Short mmCIF file of C-alpha atoms and ligand atoms in Angstrom, two decimals:
data_model
loop_
_atom_site.label_atom_id
_atom_site.label_comp_id
_atom_site.label_asym_id
_atom_site.label_seq_id
_atom_site.Cartn_x
_atom_site.Cartn_y
_atom_site.Cartn_z
CA MET A 1 108.59 82.62 108.32
CA ARG A 2 105.36 82.63 110.26
CA ALA A 3 106.99 81.04 113.30
CA ASP A 4 110.00 83.35 113.09
CA TYR A 5 108.01 86.55 112.83
CA VAL A 6 104.71 86.10 114.68
CA GLY A 7 105.29 82.89 116.65
CA GLU A 8 102.87 80.11 117.52
CA ALA A 9 100.03 82.22 118.94
CA ILE A 10 96.75 82.40 117.08
CA HIS A 11 94.81 85.53 117.95
CA LEU A 12 91.06 85.19 118.34
CA ARG A 13 88.54 87.89 117.43
CA GLY A 14 84.91 87.73 118.50
CA LEU A 15 82.91 88.51 115.35
CA VAL A 16 79.58 90.33 115.67
CA GLU A 17 77.62 90.52 112.41
CA PHE A 18 75.27 93.22 113.61
CA SER A 19 73.27 94.13 110.48
CA ASN A 20 72.70 92.50 107.11
CA TYR A 21 71.11 95.61 105.61
CA CYS A 22 73.27 96.99 102.82
CA ARG A 23 72.93 99.92 100.45
CA CYS A 24 75.36 98.33 97.98
CA ASN A 25 74.79 95.90 95.18
CA CYS A 26 78.07 93.97 94.84
CA LEU A 27 77.42 91.32 92.21
CA TYR A 28 78.89 88.42 94.21
CA CYS A 29 77.25 89.09 97.57
CA GLY A 30 74.17 87.44 99.05
CA LEU A 31 73.48 90.58 101.10
CA ARG A 32 73.31 92.91 98.06
CA ARG A 33 70.36 95.27 98.30
CA GLU A 34 68.54 93.79 95.30
CA ASN A 35 68.48 90.32 96.83
CA LYS A 36 64.87 90.17 98.00
CA ALA A 37 65.28 86.55 99.16
CA VAL A 38 67.14 87.70 102.30
CA SER A 39 65.31 88.42 105.57
CA ARG A 40 66.94 91.56 106.87
CA TYR A 41 67.90 92.09 110.52
CA ARG A 42 69.87 94.49 112.60
CA LEU A 43 70.84 94.29 116.24
CA GLN A 44 69.54 97.28 118.14
CA PRO A 45 72.31 99.35 119.77
CA GLU A 46 71.72 97.91 123.27
CA GLU A 47 71.89 94.36 121.94
CA LEU A 48 75.06 95.15 120.02
CA VAL A 49 76.73 96.50 123.17
CA ARG A 50 75.49 93.50 125.18
CA THR A 51 76.94 91.11 122.60
CA ALA A 52 80.32 92.86 122.72
CA LEU A 53 80.33 92.67 126.53
CA PHE A 54 79.55 88.96 126.26
CA ALA A 55 82.53 88.54 123.92
CA ALA A 56 84.72 90.12 126.61
CA GLU A 57 83.27 87.71 129.19
CA LEU A 58 84.14 84.79 126.91
CA GLY A 59 87.76 85.95 127.06
CA TYR A 60 88.20 87.67 123.70
CA GLY A 61 90.66 90.58 123.52
CA THR A 62 89.19 91.97 120.30
CA VAL A 63 85.70 92.31 118.96
CA VAL A 64 84.99 92.80 115.25
CA LEU A 65 81.83 94.79 114.55
CA GLN A 66 80.79 93.93 111.01
CA SER A 67 77.77 94.83 108.90
CA GLY A 68 76.60 95.68 105.42
CA GLU A 69 76.65 99.39 104.61
CA ASP A 70 73.71 100.22 106.86
CA LEU A 71 73.13 103.94 107.37
CA PHE A 72 70.73 103.27 110.25
CA TYR A 73 74.01 103.20 112.14
CA THR A 74 74.94 106.85 111.75
CA GLY A 75 78.41 108.09 112.55
CA GLU A 76 77.18 109.43 115.90
CA LEU A 77 75.31 106.27 116.88
CA LEU A 78 78.23 103.98 116.15
CA ALA A 79 80.56 106.37 118.00
CA GLN A 80 78.35 106.14 121.10
CA ILE A 81 78.40 102.35 120.92
CA ILE A 82 82.19 102.30 120.59
CA LYS A 83 82.54 104.60 123.61
CA GLU A 84 80.23 102.45 125.70
CA ILE A 85 82.08 99.22 124.87
CA LYS A 86 85.42 100.90 125.55
CA ALA A 87 84.21 102.28 128.88
CA LYS A 88 83.12 98.84 130.08
CA THR A 89 85.83 96.51 128.69
CA ASN A 90 89.46 96.30 127.62
CA LEU A 91 88.45 95.11 124.18
CA ALA A 92 90.19 96.30 121.05
CA ILE A 93 87.46 97.27 118.57
CA THR A 94 87.73 96.45 114.89
CA LEU A 95 85.15 97.97 112.56
CA SER A 96 84.13 96.46 109.25
CA VAL A 97 81.22 98.55 108.03
CA GLY A 98 82.33 99.55 104.54
CA GLU A 99 82.82 102.88 102.82
CA ARG A 100 81.87 105.88 104.94
CA THR A 101 83.01 109.49 105.06
CA GLU A 102 86.36 110.64 106.38
CA GLU A 103 84.50 112.53 109.12
CA GLU A 104 82.81 109.32 110.27
CA TYR A 105 86.07 107.36 110.22
CA ALA A 106 87.67 110.15 112.30
CA LEU A 107 84.74 110.24 114.75
CA TRP A 108 84.94 106.49 115.34
CA ARG A 109 88.69 106.64 115.83
CA GLN A 110 88.26 109.42 118.41
CA ALA A 111 85.58 107.33 120.10
CA GLY A 112 88.12 104.54 120.56
CA ALA A 113 87.94 102.28 117.51
CA ASP A 114 91.33 100.61 117.01
CA ARG A 115 91.19 98.77 113.69
CA TYR A 116 89.33 98.79 110.40
CA LEU A 117 88.86 96.04 107.83
CA ILE A 118 87.92 96.96 104.28
CA ARG A 119 89.09 94.62 101.55
CA HIS A 120 90.15 96.12 98.25
CA GLU A 121 88.51 92.99 96.69
CA THR A 122 90.39 93.18 93.39
CA ALA A 123 93.28 95.30 92.16
CA ASP A 124 91.92 95.38 88.58
CA PRO A 125 90.02 98.71 88.29
CA ALA A 126 87.83 97.49 85.40
CA LEU A 127 86.89 94.28 87.19
CA TYR A 128 86.27 96.27 90.37
CA ALA A 129 83.88 98.59 88.53
CA ALA A 130 82.08 95.64 86.91
CA LEU A 131 81.52 93.92 90.27
CA HIS A 132 80.64 97.02 92.32
CA PRO A 133 77.96 99.20 90.67
CA GLN A 134 78.44 102.92 91.29
CA ARG A 135 81.74 102.35 93.05
CA THR A 136 85.35 102.72 91.95
CA GLN A 137 88.54 101.12 93.04
CA ARG A 138 90.06 104.55 93.48
CA GLU A 139 87.46 105.35 96.17
CA ARG A 140 88.10 102.05 97.86
CA VAL A 141 91.85 102.54 97.99
CA GLY A 142 91.18 106.11 99.14
CA CYS A 143 89.29 104.71 102.16
CA LEU A 144 92.25 102.49 103.05
CA GLN A 145 94.64 105.45 102.83
CA THR A 146 92.36 107.69 104.91
CA LEU A 147 92.00 105.03 107.61
CA ARG A 148 95.74 104.57 107.74
CA ALA A 149 96.31 108.34 108.03
CA LEU A 150 93.83 108.46 110.93
CA GLY A 151 95.96 105.97 112.86
CA TYR A 152 93.84 102.86 112.50
CA GLU A 153 95.42 99.44 112.29
CA VAL A 154 94.23 98.69 108.78
CA GLY A 155 93.24 95.47 107.05
CA SER A 156 92.56 94.78 103.39
CA GLY A 157 92.29 91.68 101.24
CA PHE A 158 90.76 90.18 98.13
CA MET A 159 88.75 87.30 96.75
CA VAL A 160 90.36 84.46 94.86
CA GLY A 161 88.66 83.06 91.75
CA LEU A 162 86.40 85.95 90.80
CA PRO A 163 85.06 85.65 87.25
CA GLY A 164 87.35 87.67 84.99
CA GLN A 165 90.31 87.47 87.38
CA SER A 166 93.64 86.29 85.96
CA ALA A 167 96.95 85.26 87.52
CA GLU A 168 98.16 88.76 86.63
CA THR A 169 95.27 90.26 88.60
CA LEU A 170 96.29 88.23 91.63
CA ALA A 171 99.88 89.40 91.26
CA SER A 172 98.56 92.98 91.21
CA ASP A 173 96.53 92.22 94.34
CA LEU A 174 99.68 91.19 96.16
CA SER A 175 101.59 94.25 94.93
CA LEU A 176 98.78 96.58 95.97
CA LEU A 177 98.76 95.13 99.48
CA ARG A 178 102.49 95.72 99.75
CA GLU A 179 102.09 99.24 98.42
CA LEU A 180 99.33 100.00 100.93
CA ASP A 181 101.54 98.51 103.64
CA VAL A 182 98.55 96.98 105.40
CA ASP A 183 98.67 95.55 108.92
CA MET A 184 96.14 92.76 108.30
CA VAL A 185 95.18 90.79 105.20
CA GLY A 186 92.11 88.59 104.80
CA ILE A 187 91.61 86.55 101.66
CA GLY A 188 89.10 83.89 100.76
CA PRO A 189 87.87 81.91 97.78
CA PHE A 190 84.97 83.32 95.78
CA ILE A 191 81.92 81.16 96.57
CA PRO A 192 78.98 81.80 94.19
CA SER A 193 75.84 82.82 96.01
CA PRO A 194 72.30 81.98 94.81
CA SER A 195 70.02 84.92 94.04
CA THR A 196 72.98 86.94 92.79
CA PRO A 197 74.05 87.68 89.20
CA LEU A 198 77.11 85.43 89.68
CA ALA A 199 75.14 82.42 90.94
CA GLU A 200 76.11 80.23 87.96
CA GLU A 201 79.83 81.06 87.93
CA SER A 202 82.48 78.61 89.14
CA GLY A 203 83.95 79.22 92.57
CA GLY A 204 87.57 79.97 93.50
CA SER A 205 90.13 77.26 94.10
CA PHE A 206 90.91 76.25 97.67
CA GLU A 207 94.48 75.26 96.78
CA ARG A 208 95.18 78.54 95.06
CA THR A 209 93.85 80.43 98.06
CA VAL A 210 96.15 78.45 100.38
CA ASN A 211 99.12 79.23 98.13
CA LEU A 212 98.23 82.92 98.24
CA VAL A 213 98.04 82.84 102.05
CA ALA A 214 101.58 81.42 102.03
CA LEU A 215 102.77 84.09 99.57
CA LEU A 216 101.22 86.80 101.71
CA ARG A 217 103.09 85.56 104.75
CA LEU A 218 106.34 85.72 102.78
CA MET A 219 105.59 89.20 101.43
CA LEU A 220 104.17 90.72 104.61
CA PRO A 221 105.79 88.65 107.37
CA GLU A 222 104.70 90.96 110.20
CA ALA A 223 101.04 91.19 109.20
CA ASN A 224 98.12 89.48 110.89
CA ILE A 225 96.53 87.02 108.46
CA PRO A 226 93.26 85.27 109.33
CA ALA A 227 92.28 81.74 108.41
CA THR A 228 88.93 82.82 106.98
CA THR A 229 85.53 81.21 107.44
CA ALA A 230 85.23 80.84 103.65
CA MET A 231 88.21 78.46 103.73
CA GLY A 232 86.53 76.43 106.47
CA THR A 233 83.39 76.35 104.33
CA LEU A 234 85.18 74.76 101.36
CA ARG A 235 86.98 72.12 103.46
CA PRO A 236 86.15 70.81 106.95
CA ASN A 237 89.74 71.49 108.05
CA GLY A 238 90.24 74.42 105.67
CA ARG A 239 91.11 76.87 108.41
CA GLU A 240 93.73 74.55 109.90
CA ILE A 241 95.31 74.23 106.43
CA ALA A 242 95.38 78.04 106.14
CA LEU A 243 96.99 78.27 109.58
CA ALA A 244 99.66 75.79 108.48
CA ALA A 245 100.27 77.91 105.36
CA GLY A 246 101.01 81.08 107.34
CA ALA A 247 97.80 82.43 108.91
CA ASN A 248 97.75 83.47 112.59
CA VAL A 249 94.23 84.78 113.33
CA MET A 250 90.76 83.22 113.65
CA MET A 251 87.42 84.96 114.01
CA PRO A 252 84.88 82.87 115.94
CA ASN A 253 81.32 84.12 115.65
CA VAL A 254 79.67 85.68 118.70
CA THR A 255 76.57 86.99 116.88
CA PRO A 256 73.37 85.83 118.65
CA THR A 257 72.61 82.47 117.02
CA ARG A 258 69.15 83.42 115.72
CA TYR A 259 70.64 86.00 113.35
CA ARG A 260 73.58 84.02 112.02
CA PRO A 261 71.94 82.12 109.17
CA LEU A 262 70.74 85.49 107.82
CA TYR A 263 74.26 86.87 107.36
CA GLU A 264 74.86 84.74 104.32
CA ILE A 265 77.25 86.51 101.97
CA TYR A 266 77.77 83.10 100.34
CA PRO A 267 75.94 79.76 100.83
CA GLY A 268 76.88 76.94 103.20
CA LYS A 269 78.69 79.24 105.63
CA ILE A 270 79.89 77.26 108.65
CA CYS A 271 79.34 77.97 112.37
CA THR A 272 75.81 79.34 112.05
CA GLY A 273 74.15 76.96 114.54
CA GLU A 274 76.48 76.98 117.54
CA GLU A 275 76.26 79.21 120.59
CA ALA A 276 79.11 81.70 121.05
CA GLY A 277 80.62 79.69 123.93
CA GLU A 278 80.61 76.54 121.79
CA CYS A 279 82.37 78.38 118.97
CA ARG A 280 85.09 79.50 121.31
CA LEU A 281 85.64 75.94 122.62
CA CYS A 282 85.58 74.48 119.10
CA ILE A 283 88.18 76.95 117.85
CA GLU A 284 90.43 76.45 120.88
CA GLY A 285 90.28 72.69 120.25
CA ARG A 286 91.25 73.18 116.60
CA ILE A 287 94.20 75.40 117.61
CA LYS A 288 95.49 72.88 120.14
CA SER A 289 95.05 70.01 117.68
CA ILE A 290 97.66 71.55 115.40
CA GLY A 291 100.12 72.33 118.22
CA ARG A 292 99.58 76.10 118.24
CA THR A 293 98.56 78.30 121.18
CA VAL A 294 95.73 80.77 121.81
CA GLY A 295 97.04 84.35 121.71
CA GLN A 296 96.61 86.54 124.78
CA GLY A 297 95.63 90.20 124.99
CA GLN A 298 94.45 92.31 122.09
CA GLY A 299 96.83 90.73 119.57
CA GLU A 300 97.62 93.73 117.41
CA SER A 301 99.85 92.99 114.41
CA LEU A 302 103.60 93.10 114.80
CA LYS A 303 103.63 95.48 111.85
CA TYR A 304 101.37 97.99 113.61
CA ARG A 305 103.22 97.63 116.89
CA LYS A 306 106.56 98.38 115.25
CA ARG A 307 105.15 101.35 113.35
CA ASN A 308 103.85 102.88 116.55
CA ALA A 309 107.06 102.12 118.41
CA ALA A 310 108.99 103.94 115.68
CA ALA A 311 106.60 106.89 116.08
CA GLY A 312 107.21 106.86 119.86
CA LYS A 313 103.66 105.85 120.75
CA TYR A 314 104.74 102.97 122.98
CA ALA A 315 106.89 103.39 126.05
S1 SF4 B 1 79.97 92.79 99.88
FE1 SF4 B 1 79.57 94.17 101.61
S2 SF4 B 1 79.11 96.14 100.63
FE2 SF4 B 1 78.88 94.58 99.02
S3 SF4 B 1 76.70 94.04 99.05
FE3 SF4 B 1 77.78 92.59 100.41
S4 SF4 B 1 77.61 93.45 102.45
FE4 SF4 B 1 77.14 95.09 100.97
#
């Protein structure tokens, strides 16, 4: 199904983790605001732009700007950064900066942002509320719907193996993704993080996550599905296994190396010591080793492309 629908190309995204400040307190996350063990950092706007330009020089067609929910980056400031990157490169810009207002989402879209990633995390509203203090699943799903209405290419996803999650919850996760008709889906195993309330819980199963990647490809054959870093953290060749199960995207890190160990949502995260150029070469080698090819251009999802074609947005 993967070969039939999206072919052999694996699209690469240069990932910039530009701030580990976060106003939220998600129980599973090492960056939660109450975790005092984390040294906080944020790239200043000029450094963020410079890093994105470097990603373009390295040959990426898309840059993913990801952070905790850090209000230092106001709607206006992020809009200026997006405009500057767009003026100087042909990069597609994906944002992954959490829940913000509809006005901010609209401003960023007008500034040139192309895509937005915001995982729904779990389709069980009670579990969602237990894991995300002061947040509701309804608000989260509302963000996904707003982003879609604004014309973004939208990505969601969930974690596998959360405490309190059942097989039924996972089935609901899959149904919700189909209902939301998302263009991109990222899933990964839950990996317990020290200094969080879930530190002593058991982690999610690698095999189950791989099976869910395969199910997602069958359910959403035209979507872009990344082989996530969390899968590479659980197994040395975890990302290659995910690619064989149906994934078609990888997100090498281009964050300046000195910051990378500080963006630790979960422990043992891979690729924190290499320079951005090394990451690119490593990933290309992994892609070639399994007989696949490196995607060219911006690599939007087939799903998004078809939707826009139907709306007459492509010639
Ligand atoms: S998961 Fe995201 S929103 Fe939640 S605490 Fe971590 S960085 Fe913040």
